[in-house]
Amino acid sequence: MSAKRTVSLLLHAHLPFGLRPELPVSLEEAWLFEATIDCYLPLLELISAEPGKKPRLAASLSPTLLEQWSHHDFTDRFAAHLDRLAAILKRECSDQSLPKERRELAEEMLLRNAQLAAHFVRKWSANLSAAWGHLASEGKVELLTTAATHAFLPAHQNSPLTRRLQIQLGIERFTALTGITPQGFWLPECGYYPGLEYDLAEAGIQWFAVENMNGSSVVRCPNDVTAIARQGELSQKVWDAHSGYPGHANYREFHQDAVHQLSHEQAGLYRLPDGGSLPLGLKYWRVTGKGEKDWYDPVVARQQAETDAQDFIESMARTPESFIFLPFDAELFGHWWHEGPYWLENVIQRASQHPALTLASPTDAISSLKDIPEGLPAASTWGHRADYSFWINPETDWIYPLLANAGRKLKDAIARSESDPLRRRAVNQLARELLLAQASDWPFMLRAGATAGYAEERLRRHLTRFQFLLNQLATEEIDAETLHALEQLDPIQPNLDLQRF
């Protein structure tokens, strides 16, 4: 009989802060609401069915995602979005001019969304941050977190203040919103450089994830923090855009949304002034191939997910490593890959019954390992070529000098904030704007191209607010009303007090 392999599955959940209560609808909220209904609510259902006591799955939840779920405007705005979506789906169901296949799929989507929406209120008490924390406290999932606004930390090697703020504030806000003290830490984009483990140790972190370690799956850093590496070959079976499971012809097509086929009147608020549309998730087709798309068949898709789950189990059982760490973007499961939660459920069930596999959370897996070798990971990310180039490149080079300069000015402002309450509030807001500007989402979007304009606008918006506040601090003419308005626009880290940094 082959030796047992310990498998740790981790889902990393993150979205930049994007609640826009001052607008009827927005692109940022469309992203948040679609991900919540397609991914995070189904994942909560899956995890709530776990036996508990010993978690078999881990999830990293970013503070900015948790902040949005916990915001007082989220519940009403999410409910309003679901009501508008339900009205559109009901119209699709009753429109006899539409093909039968489309009407049936709309009805299935309507029923599914209604059930998830009901669970959001009744089962999860309209508080998803607390829901995740509750499941973790029952031993159904291990929770960890990431940097406060998901900053790409290798870009801030020369700014100890930035790293402390991002790491410590991220952990503190996560704990405040979930009630959980994390043992592990997700480095944004798996961005690591030698020495970063000391910042993690200072924050009480015991382990972190990296992309690779030249063949080693786990090492103990000289400061006793453990690094665990992603198993690349198995990860590619899920991640790869061409050969990965989600690209199978039978799965639901992510990129084709019927919102673009609706009339201006039918789309309502989701039709933009320029003629474009916000995403709604009206997806009636399967991947099929590169040409025309066939109608989606949920039964066939679920059968395919079962087949792919079994293939993944067999691949894990053949893997020579005794410890297999498999982190994924959480939104792959349900959002980008509609059948992902069902596939994951099958993987968990089959792995728990396989004689060669044991599922364990990363913390439990590490504690069970004997004789972990001492070592140090190489600088890496989980991006293209495993280097920094997707975040630091000619399209993004202009960002980092601006952030570094702002970081130096923030440090000076903290030193001069003294005890004046209004001045301290202004300095705290100065820090919030810089934290928001530091999000790794902006250089990622700039490099990817599709939403580059939005990313640049967001980044410059926060740096402009930063400079505005800096000018007010310099002239000692702080406008309390304007400061209050800025505090409400992107209300992250509400209890921030920089005097201890």
Short mmCIF file of N, CA and C in Angstrom, two decimals, residues 47-159:
data_model
loop_
_atom_site.label_atom_id
_atom_site.label_comp_id
_atom_site.label_asym_id
_atom_site.label_seq_id
_atom_site.Cartn_x
_atom_site.Cartn_y
_atom_site.Cartn_z
N ILE A 47 -19.14 24.46 3.07
CA ILE A 47 -18.35 24.35 4.31
C ILE A 47 -19.25 24.06 5.50
N SER A 48 -20.46 24.61 5.50
CA SER A 48 -21.36 24.37 6.64
C SER A 48 -21.75 22.90 6.75
N ALA A 49 -21.63 22.14 5.65
CA ALA A 49 -21.95 20.71 5.68
C ALA A 49 -20.78 19.86 6.15
N GLU A 50 -19.61 20.48 6.38
CA GLU A 50 -18.45 19.75 6.87
C GLU A 50 -18.71 19.22 8.28
N PRO A 51 -18.08 18.08 8.65
CA PRO A 51 -18.34 17.49 9.97
C PRO A 51 -17.84 18.33 11.14
N GLY A 52 -16.81 19.14 10.92
CA GLY A 52 -16.31 19.99 12.00
C GLY A 52 -15.26 19.33 12.87
N LYS A 53 -14.84 20.03 13.92
CA LYS A 53 -13.80 19.63 14.88
C LYS A 53 -12.41 19.73 14.27
N LYS A 54 -12.16 19.09 13.14
CA LYS A 54 -10.88 19.17 12.46
C LYS A 54 -11.11 19.67 11.03
N PRO A 55 -10.75 20.92 10.73
CA PRO A 55 -11.03 21.46 9.39
C PRO A 55 -10.27 20.72 8.30
N ARG A 56 -10.96 20.49 7.17
CA ARG A 56 -10.34 19.83 6.01
C ARG A 56 -10.10 20.81 4.87
N LEU A 57 -10.38 22.08 5.13
CA LEU A 57 -10.27 23.12 4.11
C LEU A 57 -9.85 24.40 4.80
N ALA A 58 -9.11 25.25 4.08
CA ALA A 58 -8.71 26.55 4.62
C ALA A 58 -9.16 27.64 3.66
N ALA A 59 -9.40 28.82 4.21
CA ALA A 59 -9.78 29.98 3.40
C ALA A 59 -9.08 31.21 3.93
N SER A 60 -8.54 31.99 3.02
CA SER A 60 -7.96 33.28 3.35
C SER A 60 -8.96 34.35 2.93
N LEU A 61 -9.35 35.21 3.87
CA LEU A 61 -10.33 36.26 3.61
C LEU A 61 -9.66 37.61 3.76
N SER A 62 -9.68 38.41 2.71
CA SER A 62 -9.01 39.71 2.78
C SER A 62 -9.83 40.69 3.62
N PRO A 63 -9.15 41.58 4.35
CA PRO A 63 -9.88 42.57 5.15
C PRO A 63 -10.82 43.44 4.33
N THR A 64 -10.44 43.79 3.09
CA THR A 64 -11.33 44.66 2.30
C THR A 64 -12.60 43.94 1.88
N LEU A 65 -12.52 42.64 1.62
CA LEU A 65 -13.74 41.88 1.32
C LEU A 65 -14.62 41.80 2.56
N LEU A 66 -14.02 41.52 3.71
CA LEU A 66 -14.78 41.45 4.96
C LEU A 66 -15.40 42.80 5.31
N GLU A 67 -14.65 43.88 5.07
CA GLU A 67 -15.17 45.23 5.35
C GLU A 67 -16.46 45.48 4.57
N GLN A 68 -16.49 45.04 3.31
CA GLN A 68 -17.67 45.28 2.48
C GLN A 68 -18.86 44.46 2.96
N TRP A 69 -18.62 43.20 3.28
CA TRP A 69 -19.72 42.37 3.79
C TRP A 69 -20.27 42.91 5.10
N SER A 70 -19.41 43.57 5.89
CA SER A 70 -19.82 44.05 7.22
C SER A 70 -20.35 45.47 7.19
N HIS A 71 -20.27 46.13 6.06
CA HIS A 71 -20.69 47.53 5.98
C HIS A 71 -22.22 47.62 6.11
N HIS A 72 -22.68 48.66 6.77
CA HIS A 72 -24.13 48.79 7.04
C HIS A 72 -24.96 48.94 5.77
N ASP A 73 -24.34 49.34 4.65
CA ASP A 73 -25.09 49.49 3.40
C ASP A 73 -25.14 48.19 2.59
N PHE A 74 -24.29 47.21 2.93
CA PHE A 74 -24.18 46.03 2.07
C PHE A 74 -25.49 45.27 1.97
N THR A 75 -26.12 44.97 3.09
CA THR A 75 -27.31 44.12 3.08
C THR A 75 -28.41 44.70 2.19
N ASP A 76 -28.72 45.98 2.36
CA ASP A 76 -29.79 46.59 1.57
C ASP A 76 -29.43 46.66 0.09
N ARG A 77 -28.19 47.00 -0.21
CA ARG A 77 -27.80 47.13 -1.62
C ARG A 77 -27.71 45.77 -2.29
N PHE A 78 -27.25 44.77 -1.57
CA PHE A 78 -27.20 43.41 -2.11
C PHE A 78 -28.62 42.91 -2.36
N ALA A 79 -29.52 43.15 -1.41
CA ALA A 79 -30.92 42.73 -1.57
C ALA A 79 -31.58 43.43 -2.75
N ALA A 80 -31.28 44.72 -2.92
CA ALA A 80 -31.85 45.46 -4.06
C ALA A 80 -31.34 44.90 -5.38
N HIS A 81 -30.05 44.54 -5.42
CA HIS A 81 -29.49 43.93 -6.63
C HIS A 81 -30.18 42.60 -6.93
N LEU A 82 -30.36 41.77 -5.91
CA LEU A 82 -31.01 40.48 -6.11
C LEU A 82 -32.45 40.65 -6.56
N ASP A 83 -33.14 41.65 -6.06
CA ASP A 83 -34.52 41.91 -6.49
C ASP A 83 -34.56 42.32 -7.96
N ARG A 84 -33.64 43.19 -8.36
CA ARG A 84 -33.60 43.60 -9.78
C ARG A 84 -33.27 42.41 -10.67
N LEU A 85 -32.31 41.59 -10.23
CA LEU A 85 -31.93 40.41 -11.00
C LEU A 85 -33.10 39.43 -11.10
N ALA A 86 -33.83 39.25 -10.00
CA ALA A 86 -34.99 38.34 -10.01
C ALA A 86 -36.06 38.84 -10.96
N ALA A 87 -36.28 40.15 -11.02
CA ALA A 87 -37.28 40.70 -11.93
C ALA A 87 -36.90 40.43 -13.38
N ILE A 88 -35.61 40.56 -13.69
CA ILE A 88 -35.14 40.29 -15.05
C ILE A 88 -35.30 38.81 -15.37
N LEU A 89 -34.95 37.93 -14.43
CA LEU A 89 -35.06 36.49 -14.67
C LEU A 89 -36.52 36.06 -14.82
N LYS A 90 -37.43 36.64 -14.05
CA LYS A 90 -38.85 36.32 -14.18
C LYS A 90 -39.36 36.70 -15.56
N ARG A 91 -38.90 37.84 -16.06
CA ARG A 91 -39.30 38.27 -17.40
C ARG A 91 -38.74 37.31 -18.45
N GLU A 92 -37.52 36.83 -18.22
CA GLU A 92 -36.92 35.85 -19.15
C GLU A 92 -37.74 34.55 -19.13
N CYS A 93 -38.15 34.12 -17.94
CA CYS A 93 -38.91 32.87 -17.82
C CYS A 93 -40.24 32.93 -18.57
N SER A 94 -40.87 34.08 -18.57
CA SER A 94 -42.22 34.19 -19.14
C SER A 94 -42.23 34.68 -20.59
N ASP A 95 -41.07 35.03 -21.13
CA ASP A 95 -41.00 35.56 -22.49
C ASP A 95 -41.02 34.40 -23.49
N GLN A 96 -42.19 34.15 -24.08
CA GLN A 96 -42.35 33.02 -24.99
C GLN A 96 -41.58 33.19 -26.31
N SER A 97 -41.08 34.39 -26.56
CA SER A 97 -40.29 34.60 -27.77
C SER A 97 -38.86 34.06 -27.61
N LEU A 98 -38.47 33.77 -26.38
CA LEU A 98 -37.13 33.24 -26.13
C LEU A 98 -37.14 31.72 -26.29
N PRO A 99 -36.01 31.13 -26.66
CA PRO A 99 -35.94 29.67 -26.78
C PRO A 99 -36.27 28.98 -25.46
N LYS A 100 -36.83 27.80 -25.57
CA LYS A 100 -37.22 27.03 -24.39
C LYS A 100 -36.03 26.79 -23.47
N GLU A 101 -34.86 26.50 -24.06
CA GLU A 101 -33.67 26.22 -23.26
C GLU A 101 -33.30 27.42 -22.39
N ARG A 102 -33.40 28.60 -22.97
CA ARG A 102 -33.05 29.81 -22.22
C ARG A 102 -34.04 30.05 -21.08
N ARG A 103 -35.32 29.84 -21.35
CA ARG A 103 -36.33 30.05 -20.32
C ARG A 103 -36.16 29.07 -19.15
N GLU A 104 -35.83 27.82 -19.47
CA GLU A 104 -35.63 26.82 -18.42
C GLU A 104 -34.40 27.13 -17.57
N LEU A 105 -33.33 27.58 -18.22
CA LEU A 105 -32.12 27.94 -17.47
C LEU A 105 -32.35 29.18 -16.61
N ALA A 106 -33.14 30.12 -17.12
CA ALA A 106 -33.47 31.31 -16.33
C ALA A 106 -34.27 30.91 -15.09
N GLU A 107 -35.19 29.95 -15.25
CA GLU A 107 -35.99 29.50 -14.11
C GLU A 107 -35.11 28.82 -13.07
N GLU A 108 -34.17 28.00 -13.52
CA GLU A 108 -33.27 27.33 -12.58
C GLU A 108 -32.41 28.35 -11.83
N MET A 109 -31.93 29.35 -12.56
CA MET A 109 -31.12 30.40 -11.94
C MET A 109 -31.95 31.19 -10.93
N LEU A 110 -33.19 31.47 -11.28
CA LEU A 110 -34.08 32.22 -10.38
C LEU A 110 -34.30 31.46 -9.07
N LEU A 111 -34.56 30.16 -9.16
CA LEU A 111 -34.80 29.35 -7.97
C LEU A 111 -33.54 29.25 -7.11
N ARG A 112 -32.40 29.05 -7.76
CA ARG A 112 -31.14 28.93 -7.02
C ARG A 112 -30.82 30.22 -6.29
N ASN A 113 -30.95 31.35 -6.98
CA ASN A 113 -30.65 32.64 -6.35
C ASN A 113 -31.59 32.93 -5.18
N ALA A 114 -32.86 32.55 -5.35
CA ALA A 114 -33.83 32.77 -4.28
C ALA A 114 -33.46 31.97 -3.03
N GLN A 115 -33.01 30.74 -3.24
CA GLN A 115 -32.62 29.90 -2.10
C GLN A 115 -31.38 30.48 -1.41
N LEU A 116 -30.39 30.89 -2.19
CA LEU A 116 -29.18 31.46 -1.60
C LEU A 116 -29.48 32.78 -0.89
N ALA A 117 -30.37 33.58 -1.48
CA ALA A 117 -30.74 34.85 -0.86
C ALA A 117 -31.46 34.61 0.47
N ALA A 118 -32.31 33.59 0.51
CA ALA A 118 -33.00 33.26 1.76
C ALA A 118 -32.02 32.80 2.82
N HIS A 119 -31.04 32.01 2.43
CA HIS A 119 -30.03 31.55 3.38
C HIS A 119 -29.17 32.72 3.87
N PHE A 120 -28.92 33.68 2.99
CA PHE A 120 -28.15 34.86 3.38
C PHE A 120 -28.79 35.54 4.58
N VAL A 121 -30.11 35.65 4.57
CA VAL A 121 -30.82 36.33 5.65
C VAL A 121 -31.07 35.41 6.83
N ARG A 122 -31.60 34.22 6.57
CA ARG A 122 -32.05 33.36 7.67
C ARG A 122 -30.93 32.51 8.27
N LYS A 123 -30.08 31.99 7.42
CA LYS A 123 -29.03 31.08 7.90
C LYS A 123 -27.79 31.84 8.35
N TRP A 124 -27.45 32.90 7.59
CA TRP A 124 -26.21 33.63 7.87
C TRP A 124 -26.47 35.00 8.50
N SER A 125 -27.71 35.30 8.81
CA SER A 125 -28.09 36.55 9.49
C SER A 125 -27.56 37.79 8.79
N ALA A 126 -27.45 37.71 7.47
CA ALA A 126 -27.02 38.84 6.63
C ALA A 126 -25.65 39.38 7.06
N ASN A 127 -24.82 38.53 7.64
CA ASN A 127 -23.48 38.94 8.07
C ASN A 127 -22.50 37.84 7.67
N LEU A 128 -21.94 37.96 6.48
CA LEU A 128 -21.08 36.90 5.96
C LEU A 128 -19.75 36.82 6.69
N SER A 129 -19.24 37.95 7.16
CA SER A 129 -17.98 37.93 7.91
C SER A 129 -18.14 37.10 9.18
N ALA A 130 -19.22 37.34 9.90
CA ALA A 130 -19.49 36.57 11.12
C ALA A 130 -19.78 35.11 10.79
N ALA A 131 -20.42 34.86 9.63
CA ALA A 131 -20.73 33.49 9.24
C ALA A 131 -19.46 32.67 9.05
N TRP A 132 -18.48 33.24 8.36
CA TRP A 132 -17.20 32.54 8.18
C TRP A 132 -16.54 32.30 9.53
N GLY A 133 -16.55 33.31 10.40
CA GLY A 133 -15.96 33.14 11.71
C GLY A 133 -16.64 32.05 12.52
N HIS A 134 -17.96 31.98 12.42
CA HIS A 134 -18.72 30.95 13.14
C HIS A 134 -18.33 29.55 12.66
N LEU A 135 -18.21 29.38 11.35
CA LEU A 135 -17.84 28.07 10.81
C LEU A 135 -16.42 27.70 11.23
N ALA A 136 -15.53 28.69 11.31
CA ALA A 136 -14.17 28.41 11.77
C ALA A 136 -14.16 28.00 13.23
N SER A 137 -14.98 28.66 14.04
CA SER A 137 -15.03 28.33 15.47
C SER A 137 -15.58 26.93 15.70
N GLU A 138 -16.35 26.41 14.73
CA GLU A 138 -16.89 25.05 14.84
C GLU A 138 -15.92 24.01 14.27
N GLY A 139 -14.77 24.46 13.79
CA GLY A 139 -13.78 23.53 13.25
C GLY A 139 -14.10 23.04 11.86
N LYS A 140 -14.92 23.77 11.11
CA LYS A 140 -15.29 23.36 9.76
C LYS A 140 -14.35 23.92 8.70
N VAL A 141 -13.60 24.97 9.03
CA VAL A 141 -12.67 25.58 8.09
C VAL A 141 -11.61 26.32 8.89
N GLU A 142 -10.37 26.30 8.38
CA GLU A 142 -9.34 27.14 8.98
C GLU A 142 -9.34 28.48 8.25
N LEU A 143 -9.37 29.57 8.99
CA LEU A 143 -9.35 30.89 8.39
C LEU A 143 -8.01 31.57 8.62
N LEU A 144 -7.56 32.27 7.61
CA LEU A 144 -6.41 33.15 7.71
C LEU A 144 -6.72 34.41 6.93
N THR A 145 -5.80 35.34 6.92
CA THR A 145 -6.06 36.59 6.23
C THR A 145 -4.84 37.04 5.46
N THR A 146 -4.89 38.27 4.98
CA THR A 146 -3.84 38.81 4.13
C THR A 146 -3.61 40.27 4.51
N ALA A 147 -2.87 40.99 3.68
CA ALA A 147 -2.54 42.38 3.98
C ALA A 147 -3.80 43.25 3.97
N ALA A 148 -3.74 44.37 4.69
CA ALA A 148 -4.92 45.22 4.93
C ALA A 148 -5.67 45.57 3.66
N THR A 149 -4.94 45.98 2.61
CA THR A 149 -5.58 46.27 1.32
C THR A 149 -4.97 45.45 0.20
N HIS A 150 -4.33 44.32 0.56
CA HIS A 150 -3.78 43.41 -0.44
C HIS A 150 -2.62 44.05 -1.22
N ALA A 151 -1.75 44.76 -0.51
CA ALA A 151 -0.59 45.38 -1.15
C ALA A 151 0.41 44.31 -1.59
N PHE A 152 1.08 44.57 -2.72
CA PHE A 152 2.13 43.67 -3.20
C PHE A 152 3.39 44.00 -2.40
N LEU A 153 3.66 43.22 -1.37
CA LEU A 153 4.67 43.57 -0.37
C LEU A 153 6.10 43.65 -0.91
N PRO A 154 6.51 42.85 -1.91
CA PRO A 154 7.87 43.02 -2.43
C PRO A 154 8.15 44.41 -3.00
N ALA A 155 7.10 45.14 -3.38
CA ALA A 155 7.30 46.50 -3.89
C ALA A 155 7.58 47.49 -2.76
N HIS A 156 7.48 47.04 -1.51
CA HIS A 156 7.65 47.93 -0.36
C HIS A 156 8.77 47.43 0.57
N GLN A 157 9.79 46.84 -0.04
CA GLN A 157 10.90 46.32 0.76
C GLN A 157 11.61 47.42 1.54
N ASN A 158 11.59 48.64 1.02
CA ASN A 158 12.29 49.75 1.66
C ASN A 158 11.40 50.57 2.59
N SER A 159 10.20 50.09 2.87
CA SER A 159 9.28 50.83 3.73
C SER A 159 8.77 49.94 4.87
#
